[in-house]
mmCIF file of C-alpha atoms in Angstrom:
data_model
loop_
_atom_site.group_PDB
_atom_site.id
_atom_site.type_symbol
_atom_site.label_atom_id
_atom_site.label_comp_id
_atom_site.label_asym_id
_atom_site.label_seq_id
_atom_site.Cartn_x
_atom_site.Cartn_y
_atom_site.Cartn_z
ATOM 1 C CA MET A 1 0.757 -10.347 -28.759
ATOM 2 C CA ILE A 2 3.287 -8.450 -30.859
ATOM 3 C CA LEU A 3 6.908 -8.017 -29.817
ATOM 4 C CA ALA A 4 6.435 -4.372 -28.825
ATOM 5 C CA ASP A 5 3.892 -5.479 -26.186
ATOM 6 C CA LEU A 6 6.242 -8.041 -24.646
ATOM 7 C CA GLN A 7 6.791 -7.872 -20.882
ATOM 8 C CA LEU A 8 9.375 -9.918 -19.008
ATOM 9 C CA THR A 9 6.822 -10.767 -16.342
ATOM 10 C CA ARG A 10 4.615 -12.443 -18.954
ATOM 11 C CA VAL A 11 7.558 -14.553 -20.079
ATOM 12 C CA LEU A 12 8.340 -15.481 -16.464
ATOM 13 C CA ARG A 13 4.731 -16.374 -15.805
ATOM 14 C CA ALA A 14 4.615 -18.563 -18.913
ATOM 15 C CA ALA A 15 7.692 -20.337 -17.542
ATOM 16 C CA GLY A 16 5.905 -20.978 -14.250
ATOM 17 C CA ALA A 17 7.296 -18.173 -12.076
ATOM 18 C CA GLY A 18 4.944 -16.137 -9.905
ATOM 19 C CA ARG A 19 2.068 -18.544 -10.486
ATOM 20 C CA GLY A 20 0.006 -20.717 -8.215
ATOM 21 C CA PRO A 21 -3.411 -20.737 -6.573
ATOM 22 C CA LEU A 22 -4.601 -17.296 -5.613
ATOM 23 C CA PRO A 23 -4.906 -16.729 -1.865
ATOM 24 C CA LEU A 24 -8.359 -16.178 -0.458
ATOM 25 C CA PRO A 25 -9.087 -12.563 0.502
ATOM 26 C CA PRO A 26 -9.004 -11.674 4.201
ATOM 27 C CA PRO A 27 -12.272 -12.247 6.067
ATOM 28 C CA SER A 28 -14.633 -9.302 5.886
ATOM 29 C CA GLY A 29 -14.636 -7.195 9.041
ATOM 30 C CA ARG A 30 -11.435 -8.557 10.556
ATOM 31 C CA TYR A 31 -9.320 -5.605 9.426
ATOM 32 C CA ALA A 32 -11.729 -2.752 10.071
ATOM 33 C CA LEU A 33 -10.062 0.629 10.438
ATOM 34 C CA PRO A 34 -9.629 1.720 14.055
ATOM 35 C CA ASP A 35 -11.902 4.601 14.959
ATOM 36 C CA ALA A 36 -11.414 7.272 17.607
ATOM 37 C CA ALA A 37 -12.453 4.935 20.427
ATOM 38 C CA ALA A 38 -9.629 3.827 22.719
ATOM 39 C CA SER A 39 -10.762 0.202 22.556
ATOM 40 C CA SER A 40 -10.502 0.210 18.758
ATOM 41 C CA ALA A 41 -6.925 1.539 18.755
ATOM 42 C CA ARG A 42 -5.995 -0.959 21.442
ATOM 43 C CA ARG A 43 -7.376 -3.858 19.380
ATOM 44 C CA ALA A 44 -5.388 -2.696 16.351
ATOM 45 C CA ALA A 45 -2.171 -2.705 18.385
ATOM 46 C CA LEU A 46 -2.888 -6.164 19.786
ATOM 47 C CA ARG A 47 -3.628 -7.506 16.303
ATOM 48 C CA ALA A 48 -0.266 -6.159 15.154
ATOM 49 C CA GLY A 49 1.395 -8.327 17.786
ATOM 50 C CA HIS A 50 2.018 -5.873 20.613
ATOM 51 C CA PRO A 51 1.607 -6.924 24.252
ATOM 52 C CA GLY A 52 -1.138 -5.397 26.350
ATOM 53 C CA GLN A 53 1.088 -2.878 28.122
ATOM 54 C CA VAL A 54 2.248 -1.426 24.795
ATOM 55 C CA ALA A 55 -1.357 -1.164 23.602
ATOM 56 C CA ASP A 56 -2.260 0.619 26.845
ATOM 57 C CA ARG A 57 0.585 3.105 26.419
ATOM 58 C CA LEU A 58 -0.579 3.722 22.847
ATOM 59 C CA VAL A 59 -4.066 4.629 24.061
ATOM 60 C CA THR A 60 -2.645 7.011 26.652
ATOM 61 C CA VAL A 61 -0.463 8.829 24.111
ATOM 62 C CA LEU A 62 -3.268 9.045 21.542
ATOM 63 C CA GLU A 63 -5.387 10.935 24.060
ATOM 64 C CA SER A 64 -2.698 13.621 24.281
ATOM 65 C CA LEU A 65 -2.384 14.185 20.529
ATOM 66 C CA ARG A 66 -4.035 16.903 18.515
ATOM 67 C CA PRO A 67 -6.983 15.692 16.404
ATOM 68 C CA TRP A 68 -5.090 15.845 13.099
ATOM 69 C CA GLU A 69 -2.161 13.908 14.579
ATOM 70 C CA ARG A 70 -4.503 11.244 15.912
ATOM 71 C CA GLU A 71 -6.114 10.990 12.469
ATOM 72 C CA HIS A 72 -2.695 10.518 10.838
ATOM 73 C CA VAL A 73 -1.890 7.743 13.311
ATOM 74 C CA LEU A 74 -5.160 5.844 13.028
ATOM 75 C CA ASP A 75 -5.760 6.341 9.298
ATOM 76 C CA PRO A 76 -2.433 7.138 7.594
ATOM 77 C CA LEU A 77 -3.791 6.156 4.165
ATOM 78 C CA ARG A 78 -6.844 8.453 4.518
ATOM 79 C CA ARG A 79 -9.157 5.588 3.712
ATOM 80 C CA ARG A 80 -12.039 7.432 5.339
ATOM 81 C CA SER A 81 -11.540 10.532 3.177
ATOM 82 C CA VAL A 82 -14.205 9.723 0.634
ATOM 83 C CA ALA A 83 -16.877 11.882 -0.895
ATOM 84 C CA PRO A 84 -20.328 12.025 0.752
ATOM 85 C CA ASP A 85 -21.967 9.345 -1.400
ATOM 86 C CA GLN A 86 -18.922 7.081 -1.050
ATOM 87 C CA ARG A 87 -19.178 6.656 2.707
ATOM 88 C CA ARG A 88 -19.389 2.917 2.520
ATOM 89 C CA ASP A 89 -15.626 2.544 2.557
ATOM 90 C CA LEU A 90 -14.890 -1.026 1.578
ATOM 91 C CA ALA A 91 -11.881 -1.054 3.889
ATOM 92 C CA GLY A 92 -14.377 -2.088 6.540
ATOM 93 C CA GLY A 93 -14.360 1.068 8.650
ATOM 94 C CA PRO A 94 -17.391 2.947 9.969
ATOM 95 C CA ASP A 95 -18.685 6.080 8.280
ATOM 96 C CA LEU A 96 -16.817 8.950 9.907
ATOM 97 C CA THR A 97 -17.242 11.369 7.011
ATOM 98 C CA VAL A 98 -20.615 12.776 8.045
ATOM 99 C CA GLY A 99 -20.308 16.514 8.412
ATOM 100 C CA ARG A 100 -16.752 16.578 7.077
ATOM 101 C CA PRO A 101 -15.725 18.464 3.941
ATOM 102 C CA VAL A 102 -14.726 16.541 0.877
ATOM 103 C CA GLY A 103 -10.966 16.058 1.053
ATOM 104 C CA GLN A 104 -8.396 17.551 -1.254
ATOM 105 C CA GLY A 105 -8.193 15.687 -4.526
ATOM 106 C CA GLN A 106 -11.973 15.321 -4.802
ATOM 107 C CA GLY A 107 -14.150 17.417 -7.041
ATOM 108 C CA SER A 108 -17.210 19.423 -6.180
ATOM 109 C CA ALA A 109 -19.544 16.959 -7.860
ATOM 110 C CA PRO A 110 -20.748 14.500 -5.189
ATOM 111 C CA GLY A 111 -18.981 11.167 -5.350
ATOM 112 C CA ARG A 112 -16.669 12.135 -8.190
ATOM 113 C CA PRO A 113 -13.033 12.634 -7.143
ATOM 114 C CA ASP A 114 -11.230 15.276 -9.170
ATOM 115 C CA LEU A 115 -8.550 13.172 -10.826
ATOM 116 C CA ARG A 116 -6.474 16.223 -11.706
ATOM 117 C CA PHE A 117 -5.424 16.803 -8.110
ATOM 118 C CA PRO A 118 -3.907 13.914 -6.164
ATOM 119 C CA GLU A 119 -3.923 14.321 -2.400
ATOM 120 C CA PRO A 120 -0.511 14.655 -0.712
ATOM 121 C CA LEU A 121 0.027 11.825 1.753
ATOM 122 C CA VAL A 122 1.414 13.453 4.881
ATOM 123 C CA LEU A 123 2.612 11.571 7.957
ATOM 124 C CA GLY A 124 2.968 14.028 10.795
ATOM 125 C CA ARG A 125 4.562 17.008 9.075
ATOM 126 C CA ALA A 126 6.322 15.131 6.271
ATOM 127 C CA ARG A 127 5.128 14.137 2.836
ATOM 128 C CA ALA A 128 5.581 10.391 2.331
ATOM 129 C CA VAL A 129 8.087 10.560 -0.541
ATOM 130 C CA GLN A 130 10.595 7.849 -1.389
ATOM 131 C CA VAL A 131 14.226 8.611 -0.526
ATOM 132 C CA ASP A 132 15.641 7.916 -4.002
ATOM 133 C CA GLU A 133 14.857 6.093 -7.238
ATOM 134 C CA THR A 134 15.555 2.687 -5.644
ATOM 135 C CA THR A 135 13.306 2.968 -2.576
ATOM 136 C CA CYS A 136 9.804 3.045 -4.033
ATOM 137 C CA GLY A 137 9.258 -0.462 -2.679
ATOM 138 C CA SER A 138 10.698 0.504 0.698
ATOM 139 C CA ALA A 139 8.414 3.546 0.927
ATOM 140 C CA VAL A 140 5.383 1.418 0.042
ATOM 141 C CA LEU A 141 6.285 -1.199 2.658
ATOM 142 C CA ALA A 142 6.797 1.555 5.251
ATOM 143 C CA VAL A 143 3.365 3.051 4.598
ATOM 144 C CA LEU A 144 1.812 -0.435 4.536
ATOM 145 C CA ALA A 145 3.324 -1.209 7.945
ATOM 146 C CA ALA A 146 2.140 2.111 9.381
ATOM 147 C CA ALA A 147 -1.383 1.545 8.068
ATOM 148 C CA GLY A 148 -1.588 -1.798 9.856
ATOM 149 C CA ASP A 149 0.191 -0.934 13.094
ATOM 150 C CA PRO A 150 -0.688 2.209 15.086
ATOM 151 C CA VAL A 151 2.494 1.816 17.133
ATOM 152 C CA VAL A 152 4.586 2.254 13.970
ATOM 153 C CA SER A 153 2.410 5.089 12.655
ATOM 154 C CA LEU A 154 2.551 6.867 16.036
ATOM 155 C CA TRP A 155 6.338 6.759 15.903
ATOM 156 C CA LEU A 156 6.384 8.081 12.324
ATOM 157 C CA VAL A 157 3.883 10.860 13.042
ATOM 158 C CA ALA A 158 4.855 11.997 16.540
ATOM 159 C CA GLY A 159 8.225 10.370 17.250
ATOM 160 C CA THR A 160 6.917 8.499 20.293
ATOM 161 C CA ASP A 161 7.951 4.852 20.605
ATOM 162 C CA VAL A 162 5.495 3.214 22.983
ATOM 163 C CA SER A 163 7.124 -0.156 22.264
ATOM 164 C CA ARG A 164 10.274 1.199 23.974
ATOM 165 C CA GLY A 165 12.615 -0.289 21.416
ATOM 166 C CA ALA A 166 10.846 -3.631 21.072
ATOM 167 C CA ARG A 167 9.236 -3.024 17.662
ATOM 168 C CA GLU A 168 11.371 -4.092 14.707
ATOM 169 C CA LEU A 169 10.054 -1.331 12.433
ATOM 170 C CA VAL A 170 10.809 1.491 14.866
ATOM 171 C CA VAL A 171 14.316 2.702 14.016
ATOM 172 C CA SER A 172 16.703 3.534 16.854
ATOM 173 C CA GLU A 173 19.657 5.901 16.815
ATOM 174 C CA GLY A 174 22.635 4.239 15.129
ATOM 175 C CA GLN A 175 20.498 1.718 13.276
ATOM 176 C CA VAL A 176 20.884 2.030 9.464
ATOM 177 C CA ASP A 177 23.046 5.109 10.167
ATOM 178 C CA ALA A 178 20.142 6.991 11.735
ATOM 179 C CA THR A 179 21.184 9.982 13.821
ATOM 180 C CA ALA A 180 19.358 11.468 16.788
ATOM 181 C CA ARG A 181 18.813 14.661 14.820
ATOM 182 C CA GLU A 182 17.326 12.778 11.869
ATOM 183 C CA LEU A 183 14.925 10.904 14.134
ATOM 184 C CA GLU A 184 13.599 14.177 15.558
ATOM 185 C CA THR A 185 11.562 14.872 12.405
ATOM 186 C CA SER A 186 8.782 13.016 10.624
ATOM 187 C CA SER A 187 10.670 13.147 7.333
ATOM 188 C CA GLY A 188 13.831 11.806 8.960
ATOM 189 C CA ARG A 189 11.975 8.928 10.584
ATOM 190 C CA PHE A 190 10.287 8.004 7.304
ATOM 191 C CA GLN A 191 13.630 8.055 5.493
ATOM 192 C CA ALA A 192 15.269 5.915 8.180
ATOM 193 C CA LEU A 193 12.473 3.355 7.981
ATOM 194 C CA GLN A 194 12.907 3.191 4.205
ATOM 195 C CA ARG A 195 16.611 2.456 4.635
ATOM 196 C CA LEU A 196 15.824 -0.254 7.171
ATOM 197 C CA LEU A 197 13.312 -1.908 4.857
ATOM 198 C CA LYS A 198 15.611 -1.682 1.857
ATOM 199 C CA ALA A 199 18.393 -3.378 3.812
ATOM 200 C CA ARG A 200 15.965 -6.073 4.891
ATOM 201 C CA THR A 201 14.437 -6.751 1.465
ATOM 202 C CA THR A 202 17.777 -6.920 -0.348
ATOM 203 C CA ARG A 203 19.163 -9.449 2.148
ATOM 204 C CA ALA A 204 19.110 -13.147 1.118
ATOM 205 C CA ALA A 205 17.017 -12.372 -1.957
ATOM 206 C CA LEU A 206 18.738 -14.849 -4.285
ATOM 207 C CA GLY A 207 19.117 -17.822 -2.007
ATOM 208 C CA PRO A 208 21.871 -16.793 0.422
ATOM 209 C CA PHE A 209 22.973 -13.922 -1.821
ATOM 210 C CA PRO A 210 21.807 -10.293 -1.621
ATOM 211 C CA TRP A 211 19.792 -8.456 -4.242
ATOM 212 C CA PRO A 212 21.627 -5.556 -5.948
ATOM 213 C CA GLY A 213 20.465 -2.439 -4.139
ATOM 214 C CA ARG A 214 20.416 -0.385 -7.336
ATOM 215 C CA LEU A 215 17.577 -2.603 -8.612
ATOM 216 C CA GLY A 216 15.202 -1.734 -5.782
ATOM 217 C CA THR A 217 12.988 -4.317 -4.076
ATOM 218 C CA PRO A 218 12.173 -7.678 -5.696
ATOM 219 C CA PRO A 219 8.557 -8.839 -5.319
ATOM 220 C CA TRP A 220 9.425 -12.063 -3.496
ATOM 221 C CA THR A 221 11.296 -10.317 -0.677
ATOM 222 C CA ALA A 222 8.621 -7.611 -0.538
ATOM 223 C CA ALA A 223 6.149 -10.431 0.141
ATOM 224 C CA ARG A 224 8.518 -11.998 2.659
ATOM 225 C CA ASP A 225 9.085 -8.790 4.627
ATOM 226 C CA ALA A 226 5.750 -6.980 4.194
ATOM 227 C CA ARG A 227 3.928 -6.208 7.439
ATOM 228 C CA TYR A 228 0.287 -5.283 7.915
ATOM 229 C CA ALA A 229 -1.331 -6.130 11.256
ATOM 230 C CA ASP A 230 -1.068 -9.939 11.531
ATOM 231 C CA VAL A 231 -1.165 -10.608 7.775
ATOM 232 C CA ARG A 232 1.352 -12.673 5.828
ATOM 233 C CA PHE A 233 1.860 -12.091 2.102
ATOM 234 C CA THR A 234 2.686 -13.894 -1.113
ATOM 235 C CA HIS A 235 3.282 -12.636 -4.661
ATOM 236 C CA ARG A 236 1.729 -13.294 -8.051
ATOM 237 C CA ILE A 237 2.500 -12.072 -11.566
ATOM 238 C CA VAL A 238 -0.296 -10.150 -13.282
ATOM 239 C CA ALA A 239 -1.089 -11.834 -16.575
ATOM 240 C CA GLY A 240 -2.293 -8.653 -18.259
ATOM 241 C CA GLY A 241 -5.727 -9.964 -19.125
ATOM 242 C CA GLY A 242 -7.708 -6.745 -18.756
ATOM 243 C CA PRO A 243 -10.863 -6.360 -16.645
ATOM 244 C CA GLY A 244 -11.035 -10.104 -15.989
ATOM 245 C CA ASP A 245 -7.478 -10.433 -14.688
ATOM 246 C CA PRO A 246 -7.716 -12.742 -11.644
ATOM 247 C CA VAL A 247 -4.686 -11.333 -9.809
ATOM 248 C CA LEU A 248 -5.948 -7.742 -9.958
ATOM 249 C CA ALA A 249 -9.422 -8.930 -8.984
ATOM 250 C CA SER A 250 -7.895 -10.708 -5.984
ATOM 251 C CA ALA A 251 -5.996 -7.544 -5.048
ATOM 252 C CA LEU A 252 -9.191 -5.493 -5.165
ATOM 253 C CA ARG A 253 -11.034 -8.022 -3.007
ATOM 254 C CA SER A 254 -8.235 -7.919 -0.447
ATOM 255 C CA VAL A 255 -8.274 -4.123 -0.357
ATOM 256 C CA ALA A 256 -12.058 -4.179 -0.017
ATOM 257 C CA ALA A 257 -11.575 -6.443 3.014
ATOM 258 C CA GLY A 258 -9.248 -3.877 4.577
ATOM 259 C CA VAL A 259 -5.720 -4.976 3.597
ATOM 260 C CA PRO A 260 -3.768 -2.725 1.165
ATOM 261 C CA VAL A 261 -1.833 -4.432 -1.634
ATOM 262 C CA PRO A 262 1.574 -3.422 -3.092
ATOM 263 C CA LEU A 263 1.551 -3.412 -6.900
ATOM 264 C CA TYR A 264 4.560 -3.442 -9.212
ATOM 265 C CA THR A 265 4.282 -1.433 -12.419
ATOM 266 C CA GLY A 266 6.297 -1.198 -15.630
ATOM 267 C CA GLY A 267 6.277 -0.940 -19.398
ATOM 268 C CA ASP A 268 6.996 -3.195 -22.351
ATOM 269 C CA VAL A 269 9.552 -3.719 -25.095
ATOM 270 C CA GLY A 270 7.850 -1.044 -27.170
ATOM 271 C CA THR A 271 9.333 1.587 -24.846
ATOM 272 C CA GLY A 272 12.699 -0.163 -24.512
ATOM 273 C CA TRP A 273 13.957 -3.495 -23.195
ATOM 274 C CA SER A 274 14.848 -1.936 -19.850
ATOM 275 C CA THR A 275 11.204 -0.964 -19.295
ATOM 276 C CA ALA A 276 9.814 -4.467 -19.924
ATOM 277 C CA VAL A 277 10.475 -5.393 -16.284
ATOM 278 C CA PRO A 278 8.844 -4.199 -13.045
ATOM 279 C CA ARG A 279 10.126 -0.642 -12.591
ATOM 280 C CA HIS A 280 8.105 0.900 -9.793
ATOM 281 C CA VAL A 281 5.984 0.005 -6.761
ATOM 282 C CA VAL A 282 2.729 1.624 -5.640
ATOM 283 C CA LEU A 283 0.185 0.714 -2.968
ATOM 284 C CA LEU A 284 -3.435 -0.070 -3.771
ATOM 285 C CA ALA A 285 -4.785 1.522 -0.620
ATOM 286 C CA GLY A 286 -8.568 1.615 -0.650
ATOM 287 C CA VAL A 287 -11.707 0.955 -2.647
ATOM 288 C CA SER A 288 -14.909 2.946 -2.331
ATOM 289 C CA GLY A 289 -18.218 3.491 -4.052
ATOM 290 C CA PRO A 290 -21.122 1.185 -4.840
ATOM 291 C CA GLN A 291 -20.473 -2.202 -6.364
ATOM 292 C CA ALA A 292 -22.344 -3.016 -9.529
ATOM 293 C CA GLU A 293 -24.769 -5.877 -9.202
ATOM 294 C CA ALA A 294 -24.370 -7.346 -12.661
ATOM 295 C CA GLY A 295 -21.306 -8.712 -14.366
ATOM 296 C CA GLY A 296 -19.970 -8.107 -17.836
ATOM 297 C CA ASP A 297 -20.807 -10.077 -20.948
ATOM 298 C CA ASP A 298 -17.785 -12.305 -20.376
ATOM 299 C CA GLY A 299 -18.849 -13.194 -16.846
ATOM 300 C CA THR A 300 -16.352 -10.878 -15.168
ATOM 301 C CA PRO A 301 -17.489 -8.497 -12.426
ATOM 302 C CA ALA A 302 -18.730 -5.094 -13.535
ATOM 303 C CA HIS A 303 -17.181 -2.403 -11.356
ATOM 304 C CA GLY A 304 -19.432 0.454 -12.348
ATOM 305 C CA GLY A 305 -18.677 3.673 -10.508
ATOM 306 C CA ARG A 306 -16.280 2.233 -7.930
ATOM 307 C CA TRP A 307 -13.138 4.213 -7.211
ATOM 308 C CA CYS A 308 -9.821 3.167 -5.747
ATOM 309 C CA SER A 309 -7.011 5.106 -4.106
ATOM 310 C CA VAL A 310 -3.366 4.421 -4.926
ATOM 311 C CA TYR A 311 -0.376 5.667 -2.938
ATOM 312 C CA GLU A 312 2.389 6.618 -5.377
ATOM 313 C CA PRO A 313 5.697 7.153 -3.516
ATOM 314 C CA SER A 314 7.652 9.263 -6.034
ATOM 315 C CA SER A 315 5.013 11.998 -5.708
ATOM 316 C CA GLY A 316 4.155 11.143 -2.111
ATOM 317 C CA ALA A 317 0.487 11.362 -3.014
ATOM 318 C CA LEU A 318 -2.776 9.449 -3.044
ATOM 319 C CA HIS A 319 -4.283 9.183 -6.510
ATOM 320 C CA ARG A 320 -7.942 8.297 -7.003
ATOM 321 C CA VAL A 321 -8.896 6.445 -10.168
ATOM 322 C CA ARG A 322 -11.847 4.427 -11.366
ATOM 323 C CA VAL A 323 -11.463 0.716 -10.724
ATOM 324 C CA ALA A 324 -12.575 0.009 -14.287
ATOM 325 C CA ASP A 325 -9.820 2.284 -15.621
ATOM 326 C CA LEU A 326 -7.198 0.599 -13.454
ATOM 327 C CA LEU A 327 -8.261 -2.823 -14.714
ATOM 328 C CA ALA A 328 -8.342 -1.650 -18.322
ATOM 329 C CA GLY A 329 -4.759 -0.472 -17.927
ATOM 330 C CA THR A 330 -3.586 -4.044 -17.291
ATOM 331 C CA ARG A 331 -4.434 -5.162 -20.816
ATOM 332 C CA VAL A 332 -1.509 -5.851 -23.110
ATOM 333 C CA ALA A 333 -2.968 -3.607 -25.798
ATOM 334 C CA GLY A 334 -4.593 -1.252 -23.317
ATOM 335 C CA ASP A 335 -4.153 2.498 -23.387
ATOM 336 C CA PRO A 336 -4.427 3.568 -19.744
ATOM 337 C CA SER A 337 -5.752 6.999 -18.960
ATOM 338 C CA LYS A 338 -3.473 9.784 -17.796
ATOM 339 C CA ALA A 339 -4.924 9.427 -14.298
ATOM 340 C CA VAL A 340 -3.998 5.736 -14.193
ATOM 341 C CA ARG A 341 -0.495 6.431 -15.499
ATOM 342 C CA ARG A 342 0.040 9.053 -12.809
ATOM 343 C CA ALA A 343 -1.217 6.656 -10.157
ATOM 344 C CA LEU A 344 1.162 3.952 -11.424
ATOM 345 C CA GLY A 345 4.156 6.297 -11.301
ATOM 346 C CA GLY A 346 4.131 7.064 -15.023
ATOM 347 C CA TRP A 347 4.007 3.420 -16.131
ATOM 348 C CA PRO A 348 1.193 1.842 -18.170
ATOM 349 C CA TYR A 349 0.918 -1.645 -16.656
ATOM 350 C CA VAL A 350 0.496 -3.439 -13.359
ATOM 351 C CA THR A 351 2.903 -6.375 -13.598
ATOM 352 C CA TRP A 352 3.086 -8.017 -10.165
ATOM 353 C CA ALA A 353 1.039 -8.008 -6.956
ATOM 354 C CA VAL A 354 1.950 -8.730 -3.327
ATOM 355 C CA LEU A 355 -1.206 -10.351 -1.962
ATOM 356 C CA PRO A 356 -2.391 -11.209 1.559
ATOM 357 C CA ALA A 357 -2.152 -14.957 2.160
ATOM 358 C CA GLY A 358 -3.532 -15.659 5.605
ATOM 359 C CA ARG A 359 -2.334 -14.719 9.064
ATOM 360 C CA ALA A 360 1.286 -14.700 10.172
ATOM 361 C CA GLY A 361 2.077 -17.906 12.005
ATOM 362 C CA GLY A 362 -0.973 -19.606 10.517
ATOM 363 C CA SER A 363 -1.569 -21.707 7.446
ATOM 364 C CA ARG A 364 -1.515 -20.061 4.047
ATOM 365 C CA ARG A 365 -5.057 -19.640 2.743
ATOM 366 C CA VAL A 366 -5.527 -20.305 -0.958
ATOM 367 C CA GLY A 367 -8.584 -20.724 -3.097
#
């Protein structure tokens, strides 16, 4: 490694920070996407910790929504929007793409997303864009929470709080300076939730001391405060080992099991000392396409034609890239494609991952 390729995260990892056994991926099938059936939406609400009466109110409200609103609530990350020969969505959901057109951001060739056109991620009537340059992590955590909790996503999309003030991620008037007028719109609700999450993740970040707000969200408090269904999270530094990197492989396995993974991205000393630290946060949202049966010459898995979707909050869009290209971009001397750079918010490397580590209230599962 030459000096120009130096990353602070690699130095921290060499010193023992952000290391440890990798958590086991979530069990296959546990975090299947809720479908249009009332029982499925109810189960998702119960798994997110809501009592039965809240889950029942959710089902009642969902029945009154327009189809596109219901789709935004139940699948905010569009994990079912895959091309016809990619219907086996590894997020665990059933194939609901039969008879549906290929979504925006996908090319006309079957199974080959058009990487030139990312798909805007819209919640209700608002594009899911970060509030400012310091809230990329907050936006990612907000979308992560919505993807795992239909009560939160219903509030973001339609403004209806079926928890009646009981849910911690549903912002009330006066909380984090939210006004009644702001909370009337999807964009206002998404901005208010970002402010709430930023306040939460900067609190007690350095022992009892707060994290400077101008520096965004540190990975350890992102892991502490991340919410997805009943999942708890931990964090690990990405070593930058290329296609065989164990942290990125663990992240992909978790996403394949149905749990999205926040990823921190950044540069190296070659582009300036200030870029050699984690600079941005994106969300590895879904994985689709056939898995290759054989591994590479070095014993690492071959990912073949698999694709992944990445939510990038500065553009408020879902980017689809080849898994192999994403992994290649983690190499120290790698030259990531333009599509990968766009998906990573303009940065060349994945530097840190916030990984699922068992169920909240349960023991931490590590391999």
